[in-house]
Coordinates of C-alpha atoms in Angstrom, one line a residue:
M54 CA 19.8 -60.6 141.1
T55 CA 20.6 -64.2 140.2
D56 CA 21.6 -65.3 136.8
Q57 CA 18.3 -67.1 136.4
K58 CA 16.2 -64.0 137.3
R59 CA 18.4 -61.9 135.0
K60 CA 17.7 -64.4 132.2
I61 CA 13.9 -64.2 132.8
K62 CA 14.1 -60.4 132.5
E63 CA 16.0 -60.5 129.3
D64 CA 14.2 -60.1 125.9
W65 CA 14.5 -62.8 123.4
H66 CA 17.1 -62.3 120.7
R67 CA 15.9 -61.8 117.1
A68 CA 17.5 -65.1 116.1
D69 CA 15.5 -66.9 118.8
I70 CA 12.2 -65.3 117.6
I71 CA 12.9 -66.3 114.0
A72 CA 13.7 -69.8 115.0
A73 CA 10.5 -70.0 117.1
V74 CA 8.4 -68.8 114.2
R75 CA 10.1 -71.3 111.8
K76 CA 9.1 -74.1 114.2
T77 CA 5.5 -73.3 113.4
K78 CA 6.3 -74.3 109.8
T79 CA 6.1 -70.7 108.5
N80 CA 8.3 -67.6 108.3
L81 CA 8.0 -63.9 108.8
Q82 CA 7.4 -63.2 105.1
Q83 CA 4.6 -65.7 105.0
L84 CA 3.2 -64.2 108.2
S85 CA 3.4 -60.7 106.5
R86 CA 1.4 -61.9 103.5
R87 CA -1.1 -63.6 105.8
F88 CA -2.0 -60.3 107.5
G89 CA -1.7 -58.2 104.3
L90 CA 1.6 -56.5 105.4
G91 CA 4.7 -55.6 103.5
R92 CA 7.3 -58.3 102.9
T93 CA 9.6 -57.1 105.6
T94 CA 7.2 -55.3 108.0
L95 CA 7.3 -58.0 110.7
S96 CA 11.0 -58.5 110.3
N97 CA 11.6 -54.7 110.8
A98 CA 9.4 -54.8 113.9
L99 CA 12.0 -56.9 115.6
Y100 CA 14.4 -54.0 115.3
S101 CA 11.9 -51.2 115.8
P102 CA 9.4 -52.2 118.5
C103 CA 5.7 -52.0 117.5
P104 CA 3.0 -53.6 119.8
K105 CA 0.7 -54.3 116.8
Y106 CA 3.2 -56.5 115.1
E107 CA 4.7 -58.0 118.2
R108 CA 1.3 -59.4 119.2
L109 CA 1.0 -61.1 115.8
I110 CA 4.5 -62.7 116.2
A111 CA 3.7 -63.8 119.7
E112 CA 0.3 -65.3 118.7
Q113 CA 2.0 -67.2 115.9
I114 CA 4.5 -68.7 118.3
G115 CA 1.8 -69.5 120.8
T116 CA 2.6 -67.1 123.6
V117 CA 2.1 -63.5 124.6
P118 CA 4.4 -60.4 124.0
Q119 CA 5.4 -60.1 127.7
V120 CA 7.1 -63.5 127.5
I121 CA 9.2 -62.5 124.5
W122 CA 9.9 -58.9 125.5
P123 CA 9.6 -58.8 129.3
S124 CA 11.5 -55.5 129.5
R125 CA 9.0 -53.7 127.3
Y126 CA 5.7 -55.2 128.6
N127 CA 3.9 -55.3 131.9
A128 CA 2.6 -58.6 133.2
D129 CA -0.9 -57.9 131.9
G130 CA 0.5 -57.4 128.4
T131 CA 0.3 -53.6 128.2
P132 CA 3.4 -51.8 126.9
K133 CA 5.4 -50.3 129.7
S134 CA 6.2 -47.2 127.7
G135 CA 2.5 -46.6 127.0
R136 CA 3.1 -46.9 123.3
G137 CA 0.0 -47.0 121.2
E138 CA -0.6 -48.9 118.0
R139 CA 1.4 -47.7 115.1
G140 CA -0.1 -47.3 111.6
L141 CA -3.8 -46.5 110.9
E142 CA -6.0 -45.5 113.8
F143 CA -9.5 -44.2 114.3
D144 CA -11.7 -43.1 117.1
Y145 CA -14.4 -45.5 118.2
P146 CA -16.9 -44.3 120.8
L147 CA -17.8 -47.2 123.2
P148 CA -21.4 -47.9 124.0
G149 CA -22.7 -45.6 126.7
S150 CA -19.7 -43.4 126.4
D151 CA -18.9 -40.2 124.5
Q152 CA -15.2 -40.8 124.8
P153 CA -13.4 -42.4 121.8
S154 CA -11.2 -45.4 122.2
K155 CA -8.7 -47.1 119.9
L156 CA -10.0 -50.2 118.3
K157 CA -7.2 -52.7 118.1
P158 CA -6.5 -53.9 114.6
D159 CA -6.4 -57.6 115.3
V160 CA -9.5 -57.7 117.4
L161 CA -13.1 -58.2 116.2
R162 CA -15.6 -55.8 117.9
Q163 CA -19.0 -57.4 118.2
I164 CA -22.3 -56.4 119.9
K165 CA -24.2 -59.1 121.6
Y166 CA -27.4 -59.0 123.6
S167 CA -27.6 -60.0 127.2
S168 CA -30.5 -61.9 128.7
Q169 CA -31.9 -58.5 129.8
G170 CA -31.8 -57.2 126.3
S171 CA -29.1 -54.6 126.9
K172 CA -26.2 -54.3 124.4
E173 CA -22.6 -54.8 125.3
L174 CA -19.5 -54.5 123.2
V175 CA -17.5 -57.7 123.2
S176 CA -13.9 -57.9 122.0
L177 CA -12.8 -61.2 120.6
T178 CA -9.6 -62.2 118.8
S179 CA -9.9 -64.4 115.8
R180 CA -8.4 -67.2 117.8
E181 CA -10.9 -66.8 120.6
I182 CA -13.8 -66.8 118.1
N183 CA -12.6 -70.0 116.5
K184 CA -12.3 -71.6 120.0
L185 CA -15.8 -70.5 120.8
Q186 CA -17.2 -71.8 117.6
N187 CA -15.5 -75.2 118.2
D188 CA -16.7 -75.3 121.8
S189 CA -19.8 -77.5 122.0
E190 CA -21.0 -75.5 125.1
F191 CA -20.9 -72.2 123.2
N192 CA -24.4 -70.8 122.8
Q193 CA -24.9 -69.9 119.1
N194 CA -27.9 -67.8 120.0
E195 CA -25.5 -65.2 121.3
L196 CA -24.5 -64.5 117.7
A197 CA -28.0 -64.9 116.3
S198 CA -28.2 -61.4 115.0
F199 CA -25.2 -61.9 112.7
T200 CA -25.5 -62.6 109.0
D201 CA -24.1 -65.5 106.9
H202 CA -20.7 -64.9 108.5
P203 CA -21.4 -65.0 112.3
Q204 CA -17.9 -63.7 113.1
F205 CA -18.7 -60.2 111.9
P206 CA -21.3 -57.5 112.7
D207 CA -24.2 -57.2 110.3
R208 CA -26.0 -54.1 108.8
A209 CA -28.0 -53.3 111.9
Q210 CA -25.0 -53.4 114.1
F211 CA -23.0 -51.3 111.6
I212 CA -25.8 -48.7 111.8
E213 CA -25.5 -48.6 115.6
H214 CA -21.7 -48.1 115.3
L215 CA -22.1 -45.4 112.7
K216 CA -24.6 -43.5 114.9
R217 CA -22.0 -43.3 117.7
F218 CA -19.4 -42.1 115.2
I219 CA -21.9 -39.4 114.0
S220 CA -22.8 -38.4 117.6
Y221 CA -19.1 -37.9 118.4
A222 CA -18.4 -36.0 115.1
Q223 CA -21.3 -33.6 115.8
R224 CA -19.4 -32.3 118.8
H225 CA -16.1 -32.0 116.9
D226 CA -16.4 -29.9 113.8
S227 CA -13.1 -31.1 112.3
R228 CA -14.1 -34.8 112.4
K229 CA -15.0 -36.4 109.1
I230 CA -16.5 -39.8 108.5
A231 CA -16.2 -42.0 105.4
V232 CA -18.7 -44.9 105.0
V233 CA -17.2 -47.2 102.4
V234 CA -19.2 -50.1 100.9
V235 CA -16.8 -52.7 99.5
R236 CA -18.4 -54.7 96.6
L237 CA -16.4 -57.7 95.5
D238 CA -16.0 -58.5 91.8
Q239 CA -17.5 -61.6 90.4
L240 CA -18.1 -63.4 93.7
R241 CA -20.6 -65.8 92.1
Q242 CA -18.1 -66.9 89.5
T243 CA -15.4 -67.3 92.2
T244 CA -17.8 -69.5 94.2
L245 CA -18.4 -71.7 91.2
M246 CA -14.6 -72.0 90.7
I247 CA -13.4 -72.6 94.2
G248 CA -16.5 -73.9 96.0
E249 CA -18.6 -72.6 98.8
E250 CA -16.3 -73.7 101.6
S251 CA -13.3 -71.9 100.1
T252 CA -15.5 -68.8 99.4
H253 CA -16.6 -68.7 103.0
S254 CA -12.9 -68.9 104.0
L255 CA -12.1 -66.1 101.5
L256 CA -14.8 -63.8 102.9
T257 CA -13.5 -64.4 106.4
E258 CA -9.9 -63.5 105.2
I259 CA -11.2 -60.3 103.6
A260 CA -13.1 -59.3 106.7
L261 CA -10.2 -60.0 109.0
R262 CA -7.8 -58.0 106.9
L263 CA -10.2 -55.1 106.7
N264 CA -10.9 -55.3 110.5
Q265 CA -7.2 -54.9 111.3
N266 CA -7.4 -51.1 111.0
M267 CA -11.1 -50.2 110.8
P268 CA -14.6 -51.3 111.9
V269 CA -16.1 -53.7 109.4
A270 CA -19.5 -55.3 108.9
Y271 CA -20.6 -58.0 106.5
L272 CA -23.7 -56.8 104.6
G273 CA -24.3 -60.1 102.9
G274 CA -23.7 -61.4 99.4
D275 CA -20.6 -59.6 98.0
E276 CA -20.6 -56.5 100.2
F277 CA -18.8 -55.3 103.3
A278 CA -19.2 -51.9 105.0
V279 CA -16.2 -50.1 106.5
L280 CA -15.9 -47.0 108.6
R281 CA -13.0 -44.5 108.5
T282 CA -12.7 -41.2 110.3
G283 CA -10.1 -38.4 110.4
K284 CA -9.4 -34.9 111.5
V285 CA -9.3 -33.1 108.1
E286 CA -10.3 -29.7 106.9
D287 CA -12.1 -30.9 103.7
D288 CA -13.5 -33.9 102.0
V289 CA -10.6 -34.1 99.6
H290 CA -8.3 -35.4 102.3
M291 CA -10.7 -38.3 103.1
Q292 CA -9.6 -39.8 99.8
D293 CA -6.6 -41.0 101.7
A294 CA -8.8 -42.9 104.1
V295 CA -10.6 -44.5 101.1
N296 CA -7.3 -45.4 99.6
E297 CA -6.3 -47.2 102.8
V298 CA -9.4 -49.4 102.3
K299 CA -8.5 -50.1 98.7
A300 CA -4.9 -50.9 99.7
Q301 CA -6.2 -54.0 101.6
F302 CA -6.8 -55.7 98.2
A303 CA -3.3 -55.1 96.9
L304 CA -2.0 -58.4 98.2
P305 CA -3.4 -61.9 97.7
F306 CA -5.7 -63.6 100.2
Q307 CA -4.9 -67.0 101.6
I308 CA -7.5 -69.7 100.8
Q309 CA -7.4 -73.4 101.0
G310 CA -4.9 -74.6 98.5
G311 CA -3.2 -71.3 97.7
E312 CA -3.5 -67.6 97.2
M313 CA -6.1 -65.5 95.4
L314 CA -6.1 -61.9 94.3
V315 CA -9.5 -60.2 94.7
S316 CA -10.7 -57.0 93.1
A317 CA -13.5 -54.8 94.3
N318 CA -15.2 -51.5 93.8
F319 CA -15.8 -49.0 96.5
G320 CA -18.9 -46.8 97.1
V321 CA -18.2 -43.9 99.4
A322 CA -20.4 -41.4 101.3
L323 CA -18.9 -38.7 103.6
Y324 CA -20.3 -37.2 106.7
P325 CA -21.5 -34.4 106.8
T326 CA -21.3 -33.7 103.0
H327 CA -23.5 -36.6 101.8
G328 CA -25.8 -37.1 104.8
H329 CA -26.3 -36.6 108.5
E330 CA -28.0 -39.9 109.4
A331 CA -26.5 -43.3 109.6
E332 CA -29.1 -45.0 107.3
E333 CA -28.8 -42.2 104.9
L334 CA -25.0 -42.4 104.7
L335 CA -24.9 -46.2 104.2
G336 CA -27.7 -46.0 101.6
N337 CA -25.8 -43.2 99.7
A338 CA -22.6 -45.2 99.8
T339 CA -24.4 -48.2 98.4
A340 CA -26.2 -46.1 95.7
S341 CA -22.9 -44.7 94.5
F342 CA -22.1 -47.6 92.3
P343 CA -23.0 -47.2 88.6
L344 CA -25.8 -49.3 87.4
F345 CA -23.9 -50.3 84.2
G346 CA -20.3 -50.6 83.1
N347 CA -18.5 -50.2 86.3
T348 CA -14.8 -51.1 86.1
R349 CA -12.6 -52.8 88.7
S350 CA -10.9 -51.3 91.7
E351 CA -12.7 -47.9 91.4
S352 CA -13.9 -45.6 94.0
Y353 CA -17.4 -44.0 93.4
F354 CA -18.2 -41.1 95.7
Y355 CA -21.8 -40.3 96.2
S356 CA -23.2 -37.6 93.8
P357 CA -26.8 -36.5 93.7
A358 CA -26.4 -35.8 90.0
L359 CA -25.2 -39.4 89.4
I360 CA -28.0 -40.8 91.5
A361 CA -30.5 -38.8 89.6
S362 CA -29.0 -40.2 86.4
A363 CA -29.2 -43.7 87.8
K364 CA -32.9 -43.2 88.7
Q365 CA -33.5 -41.9 85.2
R366 CA -31.9 -45.1 83.8
L367 CA -34.1 -47.2 86.0
F368 CA -37.2 -45.4 84.7
L369 CA -36.0 -45.8 81.1
E370 CA -35.5 -49.6 81.7
S371 CA -39.1 -49.8 83.0
A372 CA -40.4 -47.8 80.0
L373 CA -38.4 -49.8 77.6
H374 CA -40.2 -53.0 78.5
Y375 CA -43.4 -51.5 77.0
A376 CA -41.8 -49.5 74.2
Q377 CA -42.3 -52.2 71.5
E378 CA -45.8 -53.0 72.7
R379 CA -46.8 -49.3 72.5
N380 CA -45.3 -48.8 69.0
E381 CA -42.7 -46.4 70.3
L382 CA -39.8 -48.1 68.5
S383 CA -39.0 -47.6 64.8
V384 CA -36.2 -48.4 62.4
H385 CA -34.4 -45.7 60.5
F386 CA -32.0 -46.3 57.6
Q387 CA -28.8 -44.6 56.6
P388 CA -27.7 -45.0 53.0
Q389 CA -24.3 -46.3 52.0
I390 CA -23.1 -44.6 48.9
D391 CA -20.8 -45.7 46.1
V392 CA -18.9 -42.4 45.5
L393 CA -17.9 -43.4 41.9
N394 CA -21.4 -43.4 40.5
K395 CA -23.2 -41.7 43.5
H396 CA -25.6 -44.6 43.8
M397 CA -27.1 -45.9 47.0
V398 CA -26.0 -49.5 47.1
G399 CA -26.9 -50.4 50.7
V400 CA -28.6 -49.2 53.9
E401 CA -27.8 -49.6 57.5
A402 CA -30.8 -50.3 59.9
L403 CA -30.7 -48.2 63.1
L404 CA -33.1 -48.6 66.0
R405 CA -34.9 -45.4 67.3
W406 CA -37.0 -44.9 70.4
N407 CA -39.5 -42.0 70.5
H408 CA -40.8 -41.9 74.1
P409 CA -44.1 -39.9 74.6
E410 CA -42.6 -37.9 77.6
F411 CA -38.8 -37.8 76.9
G412 CA -39.1 -37.5 73.1
L413 CA -36.3 -39.2 71.0
V414 CA -34.1 -41.2 73.4
K415 CA -30.5 -41.5 72.2
P416 CA -29.4 -45.0 71.3
D417 CA -26.4 -44.8 73.6
E418 CA -28.8 -44.2 76.4
F419 CA -31.2 -47.1 75.9
L420 CA -29.2 -49.7 74.0
P421 CA -26.9 -50.4 77.0
I422 CA -30.0 -50.9 79.1
A423 CA -31.5 -53.3 76.5
E424 CA -28.1 -55.1 76.3
S425 CA -27.9 -55.6 80.1
T426 CA -31.4 -57.2 80.2
E427 CA -33.2 -59.8 78.1
L428 CA -34.9 -57.0 76.2
I429 CA -32.2 -57.0 73.5
L430 CA -33.2 -60.5 72.3
P431 CA -36.8 -59.8 71.2
M432 CA -36.0 -56.3 70.3
G433 CA -33.0 -57.3 68.1
L434 CA -35.1 -59.9 66.2
W435 CA -37.8 -57.2 65.7
V436 CA -35.2 -54.9 64.1
I437 CA -34.0 -57.6 61.8
R438 CA -37.5 -58.5 60.7
K439 CA -38.5 -54.9 60.2
A440 CA -35.3 -54.1 58.3
C441 CA -35.8 -57.1 56.0
E442 CA -39.5 -56.2 55.3
E443 CA -38.5 -52.6 54.4
F444 CA -35.6 -53.7 52.3
Q445 CA -37.9 -55.9 50.3
A446 CA -40.4 -53.1 49.9
L447 CA -37.7 -50.7 48.6
R448 CA -36.5 -53.2 46.1
K449 CA -40.1 -53.7 44.8
Q450 CA -40.6 -50.0 44.6
G451 CA -37.7 -49.6 42.1
H452 CA -34.5 -49.4 44.2
K453 CA -32.9 -52.2 42.2
Q454 CA -29.4 -50.9 43.0
L455 CA -29.8 -51.8 46.6
K456 CA -27.6 -54.8 47.2
R457 CA -27.8 -55.4 50.9
I458 CA -29.2 -54.3 54.3
T459 CA -26.8 -54.1 57.3
V460 CA -28.0 -54.7 60.8
N461 CA -26.0 -54.3 64.0
I462 CA -25.9 -57.4 66.3
S463 CA -25.2 -57.2 70.0
A464 CA -23.0 -59.8 71.8
R465 CA -26.0 -61.1 73.8
Q466 CA -28.0 -61.6 70.6
F467 CA -25.2 -63.3 68.7
H468 CA -24.4 -65.8 71.5
D469 CA -28.0 -66.6 72.1
K470 CA -28.6 -70.3 71.3
D471 CA -31.7 -69.6 69.2
F472 CA -30.3 -66.7 67.2
S473 CA -29.3 -68.6 64.1
T474 CA -32.6 -70.4 63.8
A475 CA -34.6 -67.2 64.4
L476 CA -32.6 -65.3 61.8
L477 CA -32.9 -67.9 59.1
S478 CA -36.7 -68.0 59.8
I479 CA -37.0 -64.3 59.3
L480 CA -35.1 -64.5 56.0
R481 CA -37.5 -67.2 54.8
N482 CA -40.6 -65.4 55.9
T483 CA -39.6 -62.0 54.4
G484 CA -38.2 -63.5 51.2
V485 CA -34.8 -61.7 51.6
E486 CA -31.9 -63.6 50.1
P487 CA -29.2 -64.4 52.7
T488 CA -26.6 -62.7 50.4
C489 CA -28.5 -59.4 50.9
L490 CA -28.2 -59.4 54.7
E491 CA -25.1 -58.2 56.4
L492 CA -24.6 -58.7 60.1
E493 CA -22.3 -56.1 61.7
L494 CA -20.3 -57.4 64.6
S495 CA -17.8 -55.6 66.9
E496 CA -14.2 -56.6 67.5
S497 CA -14.9 -57.3 71.2
M498 CA -17.5 -59.8 70.3
L499 CA -15.0 -61.9 68.5
M500 CA -13.0 -62.2 71.7
Q501 CA -15.9 -63.8 73.5
Q502 CA -16.6 -67.5 73.3
T503 CA -14.2 -67.7 70.3
E504 CA -15.0 -71.3 69.3
Q505 CA -18.8 -70.8 69.5
S506 CA -18.5 -67.5 67.6
L507 CA -16.4 -69.0 64.8
K508 CA -18.8 -72.0 64.4
L509 CA -21.9 -69.7 64.2
M510 CA -20.2 -67.3 61.8
K511 CA -19.1 -70.1 59.5
D512 CA -22.6 -71.6 59.5
L513 CA -24.3 -68.3 58.6
H514 CA -21.6 -67.5 56.1
D515 CA -22.0 -70.8 54.4
R516 CA -25.7 -70.0 54.0
G517 CA -24.8 -66.8 52.2
V518 CA -25.1 -64.2 55.1
H519 CA -22.4 -61.5 55.0
I520 CA -20.3 -60.6 58.1
S521 CA -19.0 -57.1 58.6
L522 CA -16.4 -56.1 61.3
D523 CA -17.6 -52.9 62.9
D524 CA -15.3 -50.1 64.2
F525 CA -12.2 -51.8 63.1
G526 CA -9.0 -50.4 64.7
T527 CA -10.7 -49.1 67.9
G528 CA -10.5 -52.4 69.9
Y529 CA -8.2 -55.3 70.0
S530 CA -7.4 -55.2 66.3
N531 CA -6.0 -58.7 66.3
L532 CA -5.3 -59.2 62.6
S533 CA -5.3 -63.0 63.1
Y534 CA -9.1 -62.8 63.5
I535 CA -9.5 -61.4 60.0
N536 CA -8.1 -64.6 58.6
Q537 CA -9.7 -66.9 61.2
F538 CA -13.2 -65.6 60.9
P539 CA -15.3 -65.5 57.7
I540 CA -15.4 -61.7 57.4
D541 CA -16.6 -60.0 54.2
S542 CA -16.2 -56.3 54.9
I543 CA -14.6 -53.9 57.4
K544 CA -15.8 -50.6 58.6
I545 CA -13.5 -47.7 59.2
D546 CA -14.6 -46.1 62.5
K547 CA -15.8 -42.5 62.4
S548 CA -13.2 -41.5 64.9
F549 CA -10.5 -42.1 62.3
V550 CA -12.6 -40.4 59.6
H551 CA -13.0 -37.3 61.7
G552 CA -9.2 -37.2 62.3
L553 CA -8.2 -37.5 58.6
T554 CA -7.7 -33.7 58.2
H555 CA -5.6 -33.0 61.3
D556 CA -4.3 -36.2 62.8
V557 CA -1.4 -38.1 61.1
G558 CA -2.2 -41.2 63.2
S559 CA -5.8 -41.4 62.0
L560 CA -4.6 -41.0 58.4
A561 CA -2.1 -43.8 58.7
I562 CA -4.6 -46.1 60.4
A563 CA -7.1 -45.5 57.6
E564 CA -4.5 -46.2 54.9
A565 CA -3.4 -49.4 56.7
I566 CA -7.0 -50.7 57.0
L567 CA -7.5 -50.1 53.3
S568 CA -4.2 -51.8 52.4
I569 CA -5.1 -54.9 54.5
A570 CA -8.6 -55.0 53.0
R571 CA -7.3 -54.9 49.4
R572 CA -4.9 -57.8 50.0
L573 CA -7.6 -59.9 51.6
S574 CA -10.3 -58.9 49.0
L575 CA -12.5 -57.3 51.7
R576 CA -15.0 -54.5 51.1
V577 CA -14.4 -51.3 53.1
V578 CA -17.1 -48.9 54.3
A579 CA -16.1 -45.6 55.9
E580 CA -18.7 -44.3 58.3
G581 CA -19.2 -40.9 59.8
V582 CA -18.2 -38.9 56.7
E583 CA -19.4 -35.3 57.3
T584 CA -17.4 -33.1 54.9
K585 CA -16.3 -33.1 51.2
V586 CA -12.7 -33.0 52.3
Q587 CA -13.0 -36.2 54.2
M588 CA -14.7 -37.8 51.2
D589 CA -12.0 -36.7 48.9
I590 CA -9.2 -38.0 51.1
L591 CA -10.9 -41.4 51.5
Q592 CA -11.5 -41.6 47.8
D593 CA -7.9 -40.8 47.0
M594 CA -6.9 -43.7 49.3
G595 CA -9.1 -46.0 47.4
C596 CA -12.2 -46.2 49.7
L597 CA -15.3 -46.0 47.5
L598 CA -18.1 -47.0 49.9
M599 CA -19.1 -44.4 52.5
Q600 CA -21.9 -43.3 54.8
G601 CA -22.4 -40.2 56.9
F602 CA -24.2 -36.9 57.3
Y603 CA -22.4 -35.5 54.2
F604 CA -24.5 -37.8 52.1
Y605 CA -27.7 -38.5 54.2
K606 CA -28.8 -38.7 57.8
P607 CA -30.7 -41.8 59.1
M608 CA -34.3 -41.5 57.9
P609 CA -37.5 -43.6 57.8
A610 CA -38.0 -46.0 55.0
A611 CA -40.6 -43.7 53.4
D612 CA -38.0 -41.0 53.0
I613 CA -35.5 -43.5 51.6
N614 CA -38.0 -44.4 49.0
K615 CA -37.9 -40.7 47.8
L616 CA -34.2 -40.9 47.0
P617 CA -33.0 -41.3 43.4
K618 CA -33.5 -44.8 42.1

């Protein structure tokens, strides 16, 4: 064998490969981040051969693996040793076949329709797709069934893929399937921030990364669907498959002008536990997300009980739209007591909903629904108006010791542009002095739109309206806000009151709140007082205003009128 032939047979040295990559104005670490791999994964692949990563390196250089590693690859690019892809794998039944095949991580699987209407599976690399899209002769009708992102299968094609997975799994009892719906967080805000073109690029990056190890479809909007399979004995082990999907979001995505971290939530349905049909599984995975209050980077497995709860909440939302019109809403009042003279010096207005079918609906069940919709705006103003009317009536009926009425205000109410005008109008129409009204705000509200909140609070405070900080100590507890905002009083949360008798921490926090309030000349009201022991401890610490079941439960205004004057 001549020296020239021997040189052709020799593999490239590691230094030659690194130098070739650098000529493309990148490096192996950048390449790793580009494909969502560990910092040194590609570098290690040069020592420990892996076809999956070798193809990525070869593609970056602009060649094929058999040119760089002729001793390890056949002329057609297949590994001579028959080595398969390392890392994550799954079985993918090809159309018209019951036998599974391995879907290559860096290849996009697409279904297109031939002129005769039959389906065929087409494998295209991302480079080939870009070439096709840039080719003026490429017939875009071939991808007409695709959604906003023509590079990736849509819902209908995903269902077809899933049906084949199910057909295969039905003949193999140990085979499990996980349908994972990936819902991106705050995609609309992201689009406003980076623009539509960069968002399109970001979605493409996400799909490409997901498609490295698993079939993926773009469902539209902010949702992708992913399939994972495995030979496991129970559903618990499928959590590992779901975690593999979540892991794709651990590293930033490349977009025009830099990198971006993206968070997402994951709805999961498992075959056969959560369904036996493709449409059913995808629907259950989508329905797994909570309607309200979902956090980031969480997995939500399908649960019939949770879905029933979600349906209940949807029904409540529909019924809540007509609750005020049907006179199902009412305002109850809980007295605030001065423990020195046992007088009722204030009342807190609390909204109640008595549904004709469900009975009394708990506030923590319907208030989040009202808060998440526009219902809280008219409903909140109705509560303020009703509370002011009843307060005036109680004063006229002899309850001269009543100094103020307290009303809870939601974040959506407070930040509504018409709130201040509507509030002052209610005070004028009912004849309630602004100094007799106290608005109860939460700590978290002060963290939202700080400048706007401060301006509104100062405006209302200058007109005489009192501001109370609710549940102090349970949230951010940033003491600078007490000085920055015009706050008149602080409420000790009931969780601290309940812990006074057995929790040293609760006792210390209550003492600290009272100490701060005294130095700043703020009133303090302890809520949730249920026992005489709790009352005595608070009184010994210097807290003289309290409310809770130990004194009175919330009650209609007619019952308030029966209390001692």
